[in-house]
Amino acid sequence: MAAADQPELIVETDAEALAHAAAERVMARIAANPSRIAICLTGGSSPKKLYQLLDSDAWRGKIPWERVHWFIGDERFVPESDPLNNMAVARAIFLDRSAPPGHIHPIPTAIENPNKSAEAYQRELQSFYGADRLDPSRPLFDLVLMGAGPDGHTASLFPGYPAIEEAVRWVVGVPKANVAPFVPRVSLTLPALASCREMLFEIAGHDKQAILTRLLNSENLPAVRARSNGETVWLVDQAALPEGIRGGR
């Protein structure tokens, strides 16, 4: 699917089915790459069921942990020990149990400020990628997991903020968040997030119905503008669907 195309909309019956569908797509991307794999995680509440599933006995053994590297699309600028830290949550739920420590790539927050953190993470991404410019024919990530906030933000790219227009840098500091928790952030930019074979949004729950309506109406929101150079999928559950739209498997 080209970046200019509409995302594929897949509807699952509930949050549990959505997590299973997401896990299947994670495994499909892993299976498609016989060499080094890069997965970009997301924070917030959306991916927790998926992370718990990947740590379960049924799924954990299917992952070739020695080949997978784990990055994150955005971070709250708080210490790693803070419960608001996105990567710390992912580590506690599933990464620390199975992933080699050197394959976990958190955004550094024990650093001077969000801008310095963004510069450091950009250097790490470029080192991993082996170049300082992204080549559309060679994606940075196999899979990028995404969510959509109530204002239409994704990663920590908020509507109306300058970071959403960044076209050169891979990572930026965000001095103030538009929604709670109101802490500074560090976020990958749209070009960096787009450099993937698949971008997978998870949108679940009745409280996401209003924002999903706006996304489906193609409002000029970050979560609408975020598209993969490969395939973009919106994976949603029935509770998030606007009235009048029904589906499911």
mmCIF file of C-alpha atoms in Angstrom:
data_model
loop_
_atom_site.group_PDB
_atom_site.id
_atom_site.type_symbol
_atom_site.label_atom_id
_atom_site.label_comp_id
_atom_site.label_asym_id
_atom_site.label_seq_id
_atom_site.Cartn_x
_atom_site.Cartn_y
_atom_site.Cartn_z
ATOM 1 C CA MET A 1 0.000 0.000 0.000
ATOM 2 C CA ALA A 2 1.489 3.355 -0.982
ATOM 3 C CA ALA A 3 1.699 6.144 1.549
ATOM 4 C CA ALA A 4 -0.879 8.198 -0.338
ATOM 5 C CA ASP A 5 -3.458 5.402 -0.241
ATOM 6 C CA GLN A 6 -6.130 5.032 2.388
ATOM 7 C CA PRO A 7 -5.143 2.790 5.315
ATOM 8 C CA GLU A 8 -6.627 -0.667 5.457
ATOM 9 C CA LEU A 9 -9.341 -0.835 8.120
ATOM 10 C CA ILE A 10 -9.608 -4.166 9.948
ATOM 11 C CA VAL A 11 -12.339 -4.580 12.561
ATOM 12 C CA GLU A 12 -12.149 -7.135 15.365
ATOM 13 C CA THR A 13 -14.928 -8.020 17.775
ATOM 14 C CA ASP A 14 -13.279 -6.825 20.981
ATOM 15 C CA ALA A 15 -9.982 -5.770 22.557
ATOM 16 C CA GLU A 16 -8.866 -9.359 23.122
ATOM 17 C CA ALA A 17 -9.422 -10.305 19.486
ATOM 18 C CA LEU A 18 -7.664 -7.095 18.455
ATOM 19 C CA ALA A 19 -4.587 -8.013 20.506
ATOM 20 C CA HIS A 20 -4.486 -11.476 18.925
ATOM 21 C CA ALA A 21 -4.779 -9.959 15.441
ATOM 22 C CA ALA A 22 -1.971 -7.523 16.253
ATOM 23 C CA ALA A 23 0.220 -10.360 17.538
ATOM 24 C CA GLU A 24 -0.369 -12.294 14.335
ATOM 25 C CA ARG A 25 0.735 -9.279 12.291
ATOM 26 C CA VAL A 26 3.850 -8.880 14.441
ATOM 27 C CA MET A 27 4.729 -12.510 13.828
ATOM 28 C CA ALA A 28 4.016 -12.196 10.103
ATOM 29 C CA ARG A 29 6.471 -9.300 9.819
ATOM 30 C CA ILE A 30 9.081 -11.248 11.760
ATOM 31 C CA ALA A 31 8.596 -14.300 9.539
ATOM 32 C CA ALA A 32 8.974 -12.170 6.406
ATOM 33 C CA ASN A 33 12.506 -11.094 7.357
ATOM 34 C CA PRO A 34 15.138 -13.833 7.753
ATOM 35 C CA SER A 35 17.799 -11.405 8.990
ATOM 36 C CA ARG A 36 17.882 -8.558 11.513
ATOM 37 C CA ILE A 37 14.435 -7.262 12.463
ATOM 38 C CA ALA A 38 13.495 -3.826 13.817
ATOM 39 C CA ILE A 39 10.182 -3.197 15.567
ATOM 40 C CA CYS A 40 9.153 0.239 16.816
ATOM 41 C CA LEU A 41 6.872 0.032 19.838
ATOM 42 C CA THR A 42 4.315 2.545 21.057
ATOM 43 C CA GLY A 43 3.326 3.745 24.513
ATOM 44 C CA GLY A 44 0.064 4.500 26.246
ATOM 45 C CA SER A 45 -2.648 1.973 27.029
ATOM 46 C CA SER A 46 -3.297 0.717 23.477
ATOM 47 C CA PRO A 47 -0.540 -1.909 23.221
ATOM 48 C CA LYS A 48 -0.601 -3.392 26.727
ATOM 49 C CA LYS A 49 -2.784 -6.378 25.831
ATOM 50 C CA LEU A 50 -0.530 -7.074 22.855
ATOM 51 C CA TYR A 51 2.587 -6.917 25.039
ATOM 52 C CA GLN A 52 1.028 -9.262 27.586
ATOM 53 C CA LEU A 53 0.156 -11.670 24.790
ATOM 54 C CA LEU A 54 3.727 -11.623 23.421
ATOM 55 C CA ASP A 55 4.940 -12.584 26.888
ATOM 56 C CA SER A 56 2.541 -15.518 27.173
ATOM 57 C CA ASP A 57 3.680 -19.132 26.840
ATOM 58 C CA ALA A 58 1.736 -19.457 23.589
ATOM 59 C CA TRP A 59 3.587 -16.627 21.838
ATOM 60 C CA ARG A 60 6.925 -15.991 23.554
ATOM 61 C CA GLY A 61 8.617 -19.054 22.088
ATOM 62 C CA LYS A 62 7.671 -18.080 18.532
ATOM 63 C CA ILE A 63 9.788 -14.907 18.579
ATOM 64 C CA PRO A 64 13.421 -15.215 17.405
ATOM 65 C CA TRP A 65 14.596 -12.868 20.144
ATOM 66 C CA GLU A 66 18.215 -13.002 19.023
ATOM 67 C CA ARG A 67 17.254 -11.339 15.709
ATOM 68 C CA VAL A 68 14.748 -8.716 16.858
ATOM 69 C CA HIS A 69 15.631 -5.168 17.927
ATOM 70 C CA TRP A 70 13.056 -3.118 19.816
ATOM 71 C CA PHE A 71 12.780 0.658 19.490
ATOM 72 C CA ILE A 72 10.046 3.082 20.589
ATOM 73 C CA GLY A 73 8.221 5.806 18.707
ATOM 74 C CA ASP A 74 8.014 8.322 21.522
ATOM 75 C CA GLU A 75 8.840 8.740 25.166
ATOM 76 C CA ARG A 76 7.750 10.858 28.105
ATOM 77 C CA PHE A 77 10.816 12.776 29.324
ATOM 78 C CA VAL A 78 10.813 11.139 32.743
ATOM 79 C CA PRO A 79 13.318 8.780 34.414
ATOM 80 C CA GLU A 80 13.301 5.122 33.391
ATOM 81 C CA SER A 81 12.092 4.311 36.899
ATOM 82 C CA ASP A 82 8.997 6.499 36.445
ATOM 83 C CA PRO A 83 5.756 4.550 35.727
ATOM 84 C CA LEU A 84 5.031 7.066 32.953
ATOM 85 C CA ASN A 85 8.079 5.882 30.992
ATOM 86 C CA ASN A 86 6.798 4.052 27.896
ATOM 87 C CA MET A 87 9.762 1.769 27.316
ATOM 88 C CA ALA A 88 9.930 0.889 30.997
ATOM 89 C CA VAL A 89 6.351 -0.368 30.755
ATOM 90 C CA ALA A 90 7.170 -2.483 27.689
ATOM 91 C CA ARG A 91 10.266 -3.824 29.397
ATOM 92 C CA ALA A 92 8.341 -4.767 32.531
ATOM 93 C CA ILE A 93 5.544 -6.494 30.599
ATOM 94 C CA PHE A 94 7.559 -8.525 28.102
ATOM 95 C CA LEU A 95 10.973 -7.317 26.936
ATOM 96 C CA ASP A 96 13.184 -7.850 29.980
ATOM 97 C CA ARG A 97 12.107 -11.459 30.282
ATOM 98 C CA SER A 98 13.231 -12.508 26.791
ATOM 99 C CA ALA A 99 14.991 -9.824 24.741
ATOM 100 C CA PRO A 100 18.797 -9.535 24.842
ATOM 101 C CA PRO A 101 19.591 -6.277 26.700
ATOM 102 C CA GLY A 102 21.540 -4.933 23.731
ATOM 103 C CA HIS A 103 18.478 -5.369 21.515
ATOM 104 C CA ILE A 104 16.337 -2.971 23.577
ATOM 105 C CA HIS A 105 16.772 0.630 22.422
ATOM 106 C CA PRO A 106 15.089 3.113 24.798
ATOM 107 C CA ILE A 107 15.006 6.853 24.218
ATOM 108 C CA PRO A 108 17.505 8.263 26.757
ATOM 109 C CA THR A 109 15.903 10.447 29.405
ATOM 110 C CA ALA A 110 18.787 10.704 31.887
ATOM 111 C CA ILE A 111 20.108 13.526 29.760
ATOM 112 C CA GLU A 112 20.064 17.330 29.742
ATOM 113 C CA ASN A 113 16.758 18.029 27.971
ATOM 114 C CA PRO A 114 14.350 16.576 25.368
ATOM 115 C CA ASN A 115 16.249 18.133 22.454
ATOM 116 C CA LYS A 116 19.518 16.523 23.523
ATOM 117 C CA SER A 117 17.674 13.246 24.022
ATOM 118 C CA ALA A 118 16.248 13.497 20.506
ATOM 119 C CA GLU A 119 19.717 14.115 19.061
ATOM 120 C CA ALA A 120 21.104 11.093 20.901
ATOM 121 C CA TYR A 121 18.305 8.802 19.741
ATOM 122 C CA GLN A 122 18.635 10.007 16.163
ATOM 123 C CA ARG A 123 22.323 9.101 16.280
ATOM 124 C CA GLU A 124 21.433 5.639 17.599
ATOM 125 C CA LEU A 125 18.854 5.092 14.862
ATOM 126 C CA GLN A 126 21.276 6.237 12.183
ATOM 127 C CA SER A 127 23.987 3.972 13.537
ATOM 128 C CA PHE A 128 21.601 1.015 13.484
ATOM 129 C CA TYR A 129 20.423 1.922 9.974
ATOM 130 C CA GLY A 130 23.944 2.544 8.692
ATOM 131 C CA ALA A 131 23.207 5.892 7.054
ATOM 132 C CA ASP A 132 22.141 9.422 7.980
ATOM 133 C CA ARG A 133 19.468 9.624 5.270
ATOM 134 C CA LEU A 134 16.481 7.359 4.856
ATOM 135 C CA ASP A 135 16.210 5.412 1.619
ATOM 136 C CA PRO A 136 12.575 4.693 0.643
ATOM 137 C CA SER A 137 13.696 1.352 -0.800
ATOM 138 C CA ARG A 138 15.292 0.283 2.489
ATOM 139 C CA PRO A 139 12.932 0.789 5.450
ATOM 140 C CA LEU A 140 14.309 1.546 8.893
ATOM 141 C CA PHE A 141 11.686 -0.623 10.615
ATOM 142 C CA ASP A 142 9.888 -3.823 9.732
ATOM 143 C CA LEU A 143 6.910 -2.756 11.832
ATOM 144 C CA VAL A 144 5.861 0.443 13.595
ATOM 145 C CA LEU A 145 3.120 0.174 16.221
ATOM 146 C CA MET A 146 0.994 3.282 16.664
ATOM 147 C CA GLY A 147 -1.960 4.597 18.629
ATOM 148 C CA ALA A 148 -4.280 7.585 18.324
ATOM 149 C CA GLY A 149 -4.906 10.013 21.167
ATOM 150 C CA PRO A 150 -8.225 11.784 21.857
ATOM 151 C CA ASP A 151 -6.970 14.904 20.036
ATOM 152 C CA GLY A 152 -5.718 12.934 17.043
ATOM 153 C CA HIS A 153 -2.063 12.889 18.064
ATOM 154 C CA THR A 154 0.103 9.881 17.371
ATOM 155 C CA ALA A 155 3.494 9.146 18.910
ATOM 156 C CA SER A 156 4.037 12.577 20.545
ATOM 157 C CA LEU A 157 3.164 14.521 17.415
ATOM 158 C CA PHE A 158 0.335 16.833 18.458
ATOM 159 C CA PRO A 159 -2.059 18.791 16.218
ATOM 160 C CA GLY A 160 -0.767 22.262 15.437
ATOM 161 C CA TYR A 161 2.695 21.668 16.929
ATOM 162 C CA PRO A 162 5.786 22.443 14.796
ATOM 163 C CA ALA A 163 7.087 18.881 15.224
ATOM 164 C CA ILE A 164 4.384 17.555 12.910
ATOM 165 C CA GLU A 165 5.931 19.485 10.004
ATOM 166 C CA GLU A 166 9.505 18.281 10.579
ATOM 167 C CA ALA A 167 10.839 16.843 7.338
ATOM 168 C CA VAL A 168 14.579 16.426 7.988
ATOM 169 C CA ARG A 169 15.186 15.271 11.550
ATOM 170 C CA TRP A 170 14.309 11.730 12.559
ATOM 171 C CA VAL A 171 13.628 12.576 16.223
ATOM 172 C CA VAL A 172 12.518 15.803 17.915
ATOM 173 C CA GLY A 173 12.023 17.115 21.426
ATOM 174 C CA VAL A 174 8.483 18.177 22.308
ATOM 175 C CA PRO A 175 8.599 20.707 25.168
ATOM 176 C CA LYS A 176 4.931 20.439 26.149
ATOM 177 C CA ALA A 177 2.274 17.781 25.660
ATOM 178 C CA ASN A 178 -1.224 18.620 24.450
ATOM 179 C CA VAL A 179 -2.833 15.936 26.647
ATOM 180 C CA ALA A 180 -2.107 14.306 29.989
ATOM 181 C CA PRO A 181 0.415 13.472 31.241
ATOM 182 C CA PHE A 182 1.635 17.033 30.715
ATOM 183 C CA VAL A 183 5.334 16.269 30.630
ATOM 184 C CA PRO A 184 7.878 17.010 27.888
ATOM 185 C CA ARG A 185 8.240 14.315 25.242
ATOM 186 C CA VAL A 186 10.657 12.983 22.657
ATOM 187 C CA SER A 187 9.156 11.697 19.413
ATOM 188 C CA LEU A 188 10.117 10.191 16.118
ATOM 189 C CA THR A 189 8.994 12.369 13.220
ATOM 190 C CA LEU A 190 6.602 11.458 10.427
ATOM 191 C CA PRO A 191 9.417 10.642 7.931
ATOM 192 C CA ALA A 192 11.135 8.319 10.405
ATOM 193 C CA LEU A 193 7.887 6.596 11.353
ATOM 194 C CA ALA A 194 6.979 6.226 7.673
ATOM 195 C CA SER A 195 10.200 4.318 6.999
ATOM 196 C CA CYS A 196 8.663 0.922 7.689
ATOM 197 C CA ARG A 197 7.211 -2.050 5.898
ATOM 198 C CA GLU A 198 4.044 -1.811 7.969
ATOM 199 C CA MET A 199 2.524 0.804 10.254
ATOM 200 C CA LEU A 200 -0.076 -0.756 12.548
ATOM 201 C CA PHE A 201 -2.493 1.389 14.537
ATOM 202 C CA GLU A 202 -4.389 -0.180 17.435
ATOM 203 C CA ILE A 203 -7.593 1.700 18.276
ATOM 204 C CA ALA A 204 -9.853 0.085 20.849
ATOM 205 C CA GLY A 205 -12.628 1.024 23.250
ATOM 206 C CA HIS A 206 -15.735 3.177 23.230
ATOM 207 C CA ASP A 207 -13.708 6.201 24.357
ATOM 208 C CA LYS A 208 -11.915 6.121 20.976
ATOM 209 C CA GLN A 209 -15.161 6.350 19.000
ATOM 210 C CA ALA A 210 -15.096 10.147 18.691
ATOM 211 C CA ILE A 211 -11.516 10.351 17.454
ATOM 212 C CA LEU A 212 -11.961 7.395 15.091
ATOM 213 C CA THR A 213 -14.901 9.247 13.539
ATOM 214 C CA ARG A 214 -12.601 12.207 12.872
ATOM 215 C CA LEU A 215 -9.869 9.953 11.490
ATOM 216 C CA LEU A 216 -12.286 8.214 9.145
ATOM 217 C CA ASN A 217 -13.413 11.653 7.948
ATOM 218 C CA SER A 218 -9.768 12.350 7.021
ATOM 219 C CA GLU A 219 -9.364 15.440 9.190
ATOM 220 C CA ASN A 220 -5.908 16.996 9.054
ATOM 221 C CA LEU A 221 -4.658 15.273 12.192
ATOM 222 C CA PRO A 222 -1.278 13.677 12.934
ATOM 223 C CA ALA A 223 -2.811 10.195 13.139
ATOM 224 C CA VAL A 224 -4.213 10.678 9.635
ATOM 225 C CA ARG A 225 -0.974 12.074 8.255
ATOM 226 C CA ALA A 226 1.079 9.202 9.695
ATOM 227 C CA ARG A 227 1.422 6.705 6.866
ATOM 228 C CA SER A 228 3.919 3.996 6.079
ATOM 229 C CA ASN A 229 5.896 4.023 2.870
ATOM 230 C CA GLY A 230 4.731 0.406 2.782
ATOM 231 C CA GLU A 231 1.467 -0.777 4.325
ATOM 232 C CA THR A 232 -0.703 1.173 6.784
ATOM 233 C CA VAL A 233 -3.341 -0.675 8.819
ATOM 234 C CA TRP A 234 -5.917 0.625 11.283
ATOM 235 C CA LEU A 235 -6.827 -2.278 13.552
ATOM 236 C CA VAL A 236 -9.938 -1.383 15.558
ATOM 237 C CA ASP A 237 -12.496 -3.125 17.737
ATOM 238 C CA GLN A 238 -16.269 -2.886 17.541
ATOM 239 C CA ALA A 239 -16.503 -0.567 20.553
ATOM 240 C CA ALA A 240 -14.392 2.087 18.807
ATOM 241 C CA LEU A 241 -16.471 2.099 15.634
ATOM 242 C CA PRO A 242 -18.697 5.124 15.007
ATOM 243 C CA GLU A 243 -22.441 4.534 14.937
ATOM 244 C CA GLY A 244 -23.609 3.138 11.637
ATOM 245 C CA ILE A 245 -20.368 1.292 10.906
ATOM 246 C CA ARG A 246 -20.235 -2.339 11.825
ATOM 247 C CA GLY A 247 -17.826 -5.143 11.080
ATOM 248 C CA GLY A 248 -15.795 -7.776 12.786
ATOM 249 C CA ARG A 249 -14.348 -11.212 12.432
#
